[in-house]
XYZ file of C-alpha atoms in Angstrom:
514
model
C 90.301 107.575 128.821
C 87.377 105.499 127.244
C 88.690 103.221 124.458
C 86.721 103.590 121.072
C 87.202 100.679 118.693
C 87.496 101.403 115.039
C 85.852 98.820 112.876
C 87.294 99.517 109.279
C 84.904 98.358 106.415
C 86.729 99.700 103.532
C 87.148 96.371 101.958
C 83.437 95.346 102.303
C 81.035 98.516 102.404
C 83.730 100.596 100.824
C 84.162 98.130 97.891
C 80.576 98.204 97.145
C 81.033 101.793 95.750
C 80.151 102.000 92.072
C 83.204 101.397 89.821
C 85.244 99.805 92.486
C 86.588 96.356 91.530
C 89.551 95.096 93.741
C 91.353 91.740 92.948
C 92.743 89.563 95.872
C 96.247 91.079 95.687
C 94.886 94.635 96.070
C 92.563 93.573 98.923
C 95.296 92.000 100.844
C 97.653 95.198 100.305
C 94.924 97.369 101.803
C 94.233 95.258 104.560
C 97.896 95.038 105.758
C 98.140 98.995 105.549
C 94.830 99.117 107.550
C 96.585 96.990 110.147
C 99.504 99.283 110.185
C 97.155 102.031 110.711
C 96.042 100.464 114.054
C 92.302 99.667 113.411
C 90.693 97.313 115.859
C 88.565 95.395 113.364
C 88.787 94.767 109.623
C 85.836 93.785 107.748
C 87.454 92.282 104.791
C 84.530 91.222 102.874
C 81.199 89.239 102.340
C 82.584 85.567 101.705
C 79.110 84.176 100.644
C 78.896 86.617 97.959
C 81.399 85.026 95.637
C 84.406 82.368 95.667
C 86.815 85.274 95.152
C 85.730 87.276 98.092
C 85.911 84.050 100.256
C 89.466 83.608 98.995
C 90.434 87.262 99.693
C 88.942 87.106 103.321
C 90.775 83.831 103.903
C 94.064 85.175 102.771
C 93.599 88.382 104.843
C 92.607 86.360 107.863
C 95.837 84.186 107.543
C 97.909 87.258 107.111
C 96.773 89.995 109.578
C 97.857 89.370 113.110
C 97.348 92.775 114.889
C 93.757 93.536 113.947
C 90.678 91.379 114.315
C 89.301 90.062 111.010
C 85.707 89.594 110.196
C 83.321 88.968 107.373
C 79.749 89.902 106.641
C 76.939 87.248 106.908
C 73.176 87.459 106.439
C 71.191 85.862 109.129
C 71.300 82.642 107.278
C 73.402 79.199 108.052
C 74.990 79.307 104.499
C 76.372 82.745 104.911
C 77.662 82.136 108.461
C 79.400 78.976 107.174
C 81.073 80.757 104.439
C 82.472 83.461 106.902
C 83.740 80.514 109.243
C 85.449 78.819 106.170
C 87.248 82.116 105.531
C 87.889 83.354 108.880
C 88.664 80.175 111.154
C 92.285 80.651 110.560
C 92.383 84.243 112.068
C 93.632 85.092 115.448
C 90.275 85.867 117.049
C 87.450 84.773 114.553
C 84.773 87.201 114.464
C 81.457 87.204 112.298
C 79.057 90.022 111.387
C 75.691 89.071 110.875
C 72.537 91.208 109.962
C 68.920 91.368 109.275
C 66.779 94.379 108.491
C 64.494 95.561 111.177
C 62.663 98.897 109.815
C 58.948 98.325 108.888
C 59.603 99.396 105.332
C 62.503 96.652 104.967
C 60.606 94.027 106.842
C 57.490 94.415 104.663
C 58.838 95.011 101.166
C 62.423 93.469 101.303
C 62.208 90.390 103.761
C 58.367 90.031 103.558
C 58.590 88.964 107.151
C 56.548 90.243 110.247
C 58.550 91.376 113.484
C 58.211 87.964 115.092
C 59.702 86.099 112.281
C 62.596 88.734 111.989
C 63.321 88.249 115.805
C 63.350 84.381 115.336
C 65.652 84.396 112.355
C 68.149 86.808 114.112
C 68.217 84.920 117.117
C 68.672 81.530 115.372
C 71.584 83.018 113.225
C 73.245 84.546 116.478
C 73.010 81.174 118.106
C 74.391 79.215 115.214
C 77.192 81.589 114.939
C 77.966 81.571 118.585
C 78.750 77.706 118.132
C 81.644 78.664 116.003
C 82.676 82.274 116.817
C 83.582 83.669 119.926
C 83.044 87.177 118.852
C 79.511 87.805 117.190
C 78.395 90.984 115.893
C 74.547 91.527 115.182
C 73.385 94.496 112.860
C 69.920 95.545 112.877
C 69.822 96.867 109.278
C 68.082 100.288 108.997
C 68.129 100.536 112.492
C 67.529 104.392 112.778
C 64.160 104.003 110.757
C 63.090 101.135 113.098
C 60.622 101.207 115.835
C 62.564 101.886 119.050
C 60.679 99.407 121.265
C 61.088 96.637 118.462
C 64.718 97.577 118.439
C 64.898 96.983 122.334
C 63.365 93.586 121.687
C 65.666 92.344 119.212
C 68.625 93.606 120.895
C 67.817 91.875 124.159
C 66.949 88.530 122.307
C 70.179 88.572 120.370
C 72.125 89.440 123.587
C 70.675 86.306 125.140
C 71.596 84.238 122.189
C 75.192 85.268 122.413
C 75.908 88.504 120.605
C 78.886 90.380 121.684
C 78.543 93.462 119.659
C 75.338 95.197 118.276
C 75.414 97.530 115.574
C 72.885 100.317 115.046
C 73.244 101.517 111.569
C 71.932 104.600 109.854
C 71.779 102.735 106.599
C 70.464 105.405 104.494
C 71.992 108.378 105.971
C 68.617 109.912 107.389
C 69.662 110.633 110.835
C 70.652 114.057 112.397
C 73.376 113.936 115.143
C 70.968 114.858 117.932
C 68.444 111.843 117.003
C 71.271 109.368 116.316
C 72.879 110.277 119.529
C 69.525 109.913 121.437
C 68.849 106.568 120.135
C 72.040 105.168 121.458
C 71.385 106.715 124.719
C 67.807 105.243 124.651
C 69.091 101.761 124.014
C 71.729 101.885 126.703
C 69.075 103.024 129.066
C 66.614 100.409 128.067
C 68.194 97.171 126.759
C 68.618 94.526 129.374
C 72.008 93.372 129.354
C 73.412 96.201 127.335
C 76.264 96.483 129.907
C 77.750 93.190 128.741
C 78.097 94.084 125.061
C 79.313 96.755 122.734
C 77.130 99.194 120.887
C 78.505 100.058 117.265
C 77.768 103.009 115.030
C 77.621 102.641 111.079
C 76.593 105.773 109.309
C 76.263 106.537 105.638
C 76.657 110.184 104.271
C 73.696 110.639 102.045
C 72.988 114.044 103.888
C 76.581 114.941 104.779
C 76.310 113.885 108.268
C 78.110 110.547 108.687
C 81.075 111.666 110.727
C 78.893 113.872 112.935
C 76.393 111.292 113.521
C 78.902 108.671 114.428
C 80.799 111.062 117.136
C 77.269 111.808 118.500
C 76.955 108.118 118.792
C 80.304 107.848 120.755
C 79.133 110.839 123.049
C 75.981 108.830 123.814
C 77.450 105.240 124.588
C 78.800 103.787 121.383
C 81.874 101.808 121.898
C 82.610 101.156 118.315
C 82.530 103.235 115.056
C 82.350 101.614 111.569
C 83.966 103.642 108.863
C 86.051 103.557 105.804
C 89.103 105.107 104.318
C 88.377 108.393 102.385
C 84.622 107.689 103.342
C 84.133 105.550 100.320
C 80.987 103.376 100.279
C 77.565 102.947 98.498
C 75.734 106.019 97.179
C 77.363 109.261 99.035
C 79.753 106.865 101.043
C 80.408 105.956 104.699
C 81.816 107.960 107.596
C 85.172 108.964 106.784
C 87.948 106.768 109.149
C 90.585 109.563 108.828
C 88.023 112.449 109.992
C 86.683 110.594 112.860
C 90.134 109.351 114.202
C 91.828 112.904 113.949
C 88.679 114.724 115.384
C 88.451 112.449 118.251
C 92.314 112.977 118.773
C 92.402 116.531 118.481
C 89.331 117.205 120.657
C 90.052 114.479 123.054
C 89.917 117.278 125.696
C 86.098 117.405 124.965
C 85.302 114.060 123.936
C 87.453 111.952 126.542
C 88.160 108.932 124.339
C 90.992 107.412 122.290
C 91.131 104.982 119.344
C 94.632 103.500 119.221
C 95.098 104.591 115.799
C 98.468 105.366 114.483
C 97.775 108.616 112.964
C 100.987 108.796 111.111
C 99.776 106.141 108.824
C 96.741 108.097 107.694
C 98.139 109.859 104.562
C 99.674 106.672 103.350
C 96.505 104.504 103.839
C 94.390 107.418 102.247
C 96.754 107.434 99.164
C 96.875 103.585 98.735
C 93.130 103.189 98.877
C 92.663 106.155 96.514
C 95.262 104.519 93.983
C 93.813 100.901 94.322
C 90.192 101.905 94.019
C 90.736 104.630 91.426
C 88.712 106.923 93.506
C 90.177 110.512 93.654
C 90.209 112.433 96.776
C 88.881 115.706 96.449
C 91.234 118.552 97.034
C 89.281 120.152 99.907
C 88.647 116.852 101.777
C 89.235 117.104 105.353
C 92.540 115.673 106.724
C 93.609 114.046 103.556
C 92.967 116.338 100.740
C 95.897 117.961 99.035
C 94.649 121.424 100.084
C 93.944 120.270 103.645
C 97.314 122.154 104.673
C 97.274 124.734 102.002
C 96.970 128.459 102.618
C 95.942 130.860 99.630
C 94.998 133.829 101.613
C 97.603 136.510 102.474
C 96.361 136.812 105.835
C 96.166 132.930 106.634
C 99.898 132.781 104.965
C 101.167 135.509 107.248
C 99.560 134.048 110.387
C 100.871 130.668 109.666
C 104.517 131.863 109.210
C 104.408 133.499 112.463
C 102.738 130.643 114.298
C 101.200 127.554 112.519
C 98.604 127.231 115.104
C 97.080 130.605 113.926
C 95.116 128.509 111.122
C 96.275 125.039 111.579
C 94.647 122.963 114.151
C 96.186 119.709 112.664
C 99.699 119.643 112.156
C 100.577 117.844 108.839
C 103.200 115.470 110.585
C 100.331 114.292 112.836
C 98.930 112.457 109.872
C 102.270 111.571 108.064
C 102.191 114.452 105.822
C 105.648 114.966 106.171
C 107.890 116.297 103.320
C 110.420 113.631 101.797
C 111.527 115.306 98.484
C 114.308 113.069 97.838
C 114.444 109.487 99.224
C 116.741 107.763 96.626
C 118.809 108.716 93.639
C 120.098 107.055 90.555
C 123.491 106.001 92.347
C 121.337 104.047 95.145
C 122.050 100.323 95.182
C 119.502 97.325 95.527
C 120.124 96.978 99.253
C 119.187 100.615 99.940
C 116.128 100.338 97.663
C 115.023 97.167 99.638
C 115.556 98.904 102.943
C 113.500 101.932 101.861
C 110.713 99.573 100.448
C 110.585 97.693 103.699
C 110.560 100.958 105.734
C 107.521 102.057 103.795
C 105.744 98.802 104.554
C 106.375 96.898 101.461
C 107.320 93.377 101.393
C 108.145 92.008 98.005
C 109.271 88.676 96.696
C 112.836 88.755 95.196
C 111.400 88.734 91.837
C 108.893 91.723 92.293
C 111.649 93.635 94.104
C 114.054 93.067 91.067
C 111.359 94.264 88.756
C 110.607 97.339 90.969
C 114.322 98.301 91.299
C 114.596 98.166 87.688
C 111.536 100.582 87.146
C 113.150 102.742 89.650
C 116.617 102.804 87.839
C 114.830 103.812 84.610
C 113.001 106.532 86.356
C 116.035 107.734 88.264
C 117.955 108.085 84.860
C 115.140 110.342 83.607
C 114.239 112.351 86.633
C 116.253 114.788 88.987
C 114.401 113.651 91.907
C 112.614 110.418 92.824
C 110.266 111.273 95.364
C 108.164 109.043 97.914
C 105.078 109.417 95.866
C 107.257 107.912 92.757
C 108.315 104.921 94.890
C 104.932 104.211 96.352
C 103.699 104.225 92.754
C 106.480 101.652 91.606
C 106.378 99.528 94.684
C 102.610 99.356 94.691
C 102.295 98.215 91.231
C 104.531 95.263 91.970
C 103.064 94.417 95.223
C 99.698 93.926 93.675
C 100.886 92.385 90.235
C 100.173 88.714 89.816
C 103.299 86.531 89.409
C 103.785 83.634 87.062
C 100.639 84.491 85.166
C 100.973 85.044 81.394
C 99.396 88.159 80.338
C 99.803 91.124 77.761
C 102.942 93.176 78.245
C 103.568 96.361 76.292
C 107.005 96.508 74.927
C 106.771 99.817 73.095
C 104.332 102.332 71.887
C 104.793 105.245 69.325
C 102.269 107.957 68.232
C 102.617 109.996 65.177
C 100.538 113.205 65.616
C 100.230 116.453 63.924
C 97.453 119.218 63.790
C 97.262 118.397 60.062
C 97.595 114.562 60.264
C 95.480 111.721 61.406
C 97.032 110.399 64.682
C 98.550 106.799 64.073
C 99.664 104.522 66.953
C 101.969 101.702 66.558
C 102.535 99.124 69.631
C 104.510 95.988 70.061
C 102.978 93.698 72.567
C 103.982 90.394 74.183
C 100.966 88.147 74.120
C 100.027 85.652 76.741
C 101.243 82.802 74.528
C 104.822 84.697 74.346
C 104.434 85.912 70.694
C 105.384 89.511 70.013
C 102.722 91.227 67.820
C 103.287 94.610 66.317
C 99.934 96.414 65.465
C 98.895 99.931 64.200
C 95.793 102.056 63.958
C 94.464 105.410 63.773
C 92.001 107.505 65.834
C 90.526 110.847 66.176
C 93.393 111.760 69.084
C 96.344 109.995 70.039
C 94.942 108.096 72.960
C 92.184 106.764 70.772
C 94.519 105.694 68.231
C 96.480 103.736 71.099
C 93.126 102.264 72.076
C 92.206 101.203 68.727
C 95.673 99.576 68.251
C 95.501 97.555 71.449
C 91.890 96.546 70.836
C 93.144 94.425 67.852
C 94.797 91.967 70.354
C 91.504 90.860 71.763
C 88.357 88.929 70.437
C 85.419 91.257 70.680
C 84.546 94.839 71.040
C 86.001 96.956 73.801
C 84.037 99.929 75.150
C 85.805 102.688 77.006
C 83.559 103.769 80.017
C 85.904 106.212 81.562
C 89.473 107.448 81.117
C 91.769 109.635 83.380
C 95.113 110.867 83.714
C 96.772 112.783 86.751
C 100.350 113.583 87.822
C 101.991 111.604 90.724
C 103.862 114.308 92.573
C 104.943 117.778 91.194
C 107.023 119.210 88.387
C 107.167 118.754 84.721
C 109.031 115.363 85.038
C 106.371 114.132 87.355
C 105.193 110.649 86.681
C 101.781 110.240 84.851
C 99.177 107.881 86.146
C 96.388 106.752 83.865
C 93.142 104.885 84.842
C 90.952 103.165 82.125
C 87.631 101.795 82.810
C 86.228 99.616 79.995
C 83.750 96.922 79.233
C 84.859 93.786 77.462
C 83.007 90.491 76.806
C 80.139 91.877 78.990
C 82.198 92.619 82.207
C 83.658 95.895 83.344
C 87.361 96.256 84.249
C 89.405 99.098 85.607
C 93.199 99.207 84.758
C 95.785 101.743 85.908
C 99.556 101.989 85.321
C 102.065 104.863 85.271
C 105.012 106.192 83.261
C 106.772 109.551 82.726
C 104.851 109.824 79.374
C 101.225 109.838 79.695
C 100.538 108.081 76.388
C 102.749 105.046 77.525
C 100.818 105.013 80.976
C 97.607 105.076 78.961
C 98.624 102.202 76.999
C 99.801 100.124 79.916
C 96.574 101.118 81.819
C 94.520 99.715 78.867
C 96.292 96.388 79.023
C 96.227 96.344 82.720
C 92.390 96.362 82.372
C 92.201 93.727 79.685
C 94.681 91.611 81.950
C 92.604 91.820 84.783
C 89.495 90.744 82.644
C 91.333 87.843 81.333
C 92.290 86.741 84.976
C 88.833 86.974 86.085
C 87.627 85.127 83.127
C 90.195 82.434 84.106
C 88.866 82.155 87.537
C 85.236 81.983 86.310
C 86.224 79.006 83.973
C 88.099 77.070 86.595
C 85.109 77.708 89.061
C 82.714 76.124 86.379
C 84.796 73.181 86.074
C 84.666 72.770 89.667
C 81.054 73.185 90.069
C-alpha cells in the first residue's frame, strides 16, 4: 500500500489556538507521546517567535528519535537560522519555510508582486538547503492562489532544493472536490513533481478539513498535516485521529497506510486535552466520551448481539480498553514505577517519589485507583518544574452556610520558604478562596475563566480544576486535581500564578542577556 506521512503540528499550529499556553515541559511531554503515536514528522514550534519556543524546539529535537522534528520559518534568513539552531541536534534536521501566494495576501499583507514573492521563496529554499537535507516549502493560502502561479512557484522551489511542497487551505475555504482537483492539477503540471512530496494542510472553518485532507490523499498528496483533537486557530485544523482511523478503517477503499500506532490515540488525545485545557466535545469522532456509547434501545440490542451492527471502530483499536483497577493501596513503589513506565512516563526519582506519595494518599481515600487517576497524577509530576521555589498550598478550609458569608482560610508556603496563613470572604466558596490567595501577590488578579470536571466516574472521582487568569498584564492558565474540588481550585489558582512567575523570571533573564 502507498504510505502517507502524518505531519503533526499540534505544538505549532495547534498551540496558536486562543487560550493555549504550553510551557517547555508540557511541550516535551506532548512531543514524546506523539512520537509514541508513530507520526512521521513533528512540527515542534516556531523558533524565531520567541526564545522560549526556540528552547522547547531544541529540547524536543534532542529527545525525539523515532519521528522527524521540524520548526517553522518565514522565508527569511533569520527565521531559518533560528530553526537550524533549534533543530541541528535532530536525527534528520528538517525545516518548514513559507510565504503567502494568494493575490489578497501578496497585495495587502506582503505588499509584493508575484515576481518578488517567487524570488524570496527561491532564495529562502536555497539558503535552507545549505543547512537542511529536508526542506518543506509552504505556499500560504495556496487554495485561493492562481493555479498557474502555483505551478510556477512550485517548479522554482523544486529547482532550489525543496523536498516537500505544502498546499494549505489556510482559511478553510475549499470543498473536497475542489481541493482534490488542485492536487491532481499540480501533479500533472508541475515539472519535477515526481521527485518531491506534496502535502495537505487544511483548516476547519467550514467543517471540511478532514474530508479535504482525504480528498488530497486520493489525488496525489503524500503527506497530511493535522493536529491532535483538531485544535488550531479559529475553528481548528484537520483532526489527526479522524484521518488516521478513517484511512485505516477504509483502507479497502483508499489503499493507503499511515504507520500510526492507533492504540495510542486515546492516551494522546487525553494528554493534549489535559495540558492545553481544551475540552473534547462528547460527540467528537473517535475520541469523544460518547464515541462508543449507545443510548438507543435498538442500538444497544444490536451491539449486544454483534458489536459490528453499530460499531465500525472497535474501542480497543484506539486504546479505549477498560482498566478499572490498576493499583491498590497495598501496591509498592516498584509496582508503581513499573506501571508508570508501562504507561510511557519517565520520571526522575524525586518526581516519582512525589507521584507515589500522591497515589498513596488517593488510594487511602478511594476504593479504586483507575488509569485515568494515575494519568492525572503522573502527568502533573512529569510537567512540573523541579528545584524552582514557587507557591505551594499546605491547606485550605472554607466555612460556608446558606445564611453565612463564605470565608476561606489558606496556608501557603511562599517562594521564600515562609508559611503564610490568610483569610478572606467572597460571594461563594470559590471566590473566597481566590480572594484569599490573591493577597499573596502584588497586584490585581482577574479571573478570565474557571472550570471544574471529574476525572473518571463515581462520587469519589478526582476533581480537576482549570483557572485562566490575568496577572501583571499577562494571561496564564493553571490546573490541578484533588478529590475535593475546592482544594483542586486553590491548587489550580496557585499553579496559574506560579506559571506566571516562571515566565516573568524568564523574561527578566532574557532582558539581562540582551
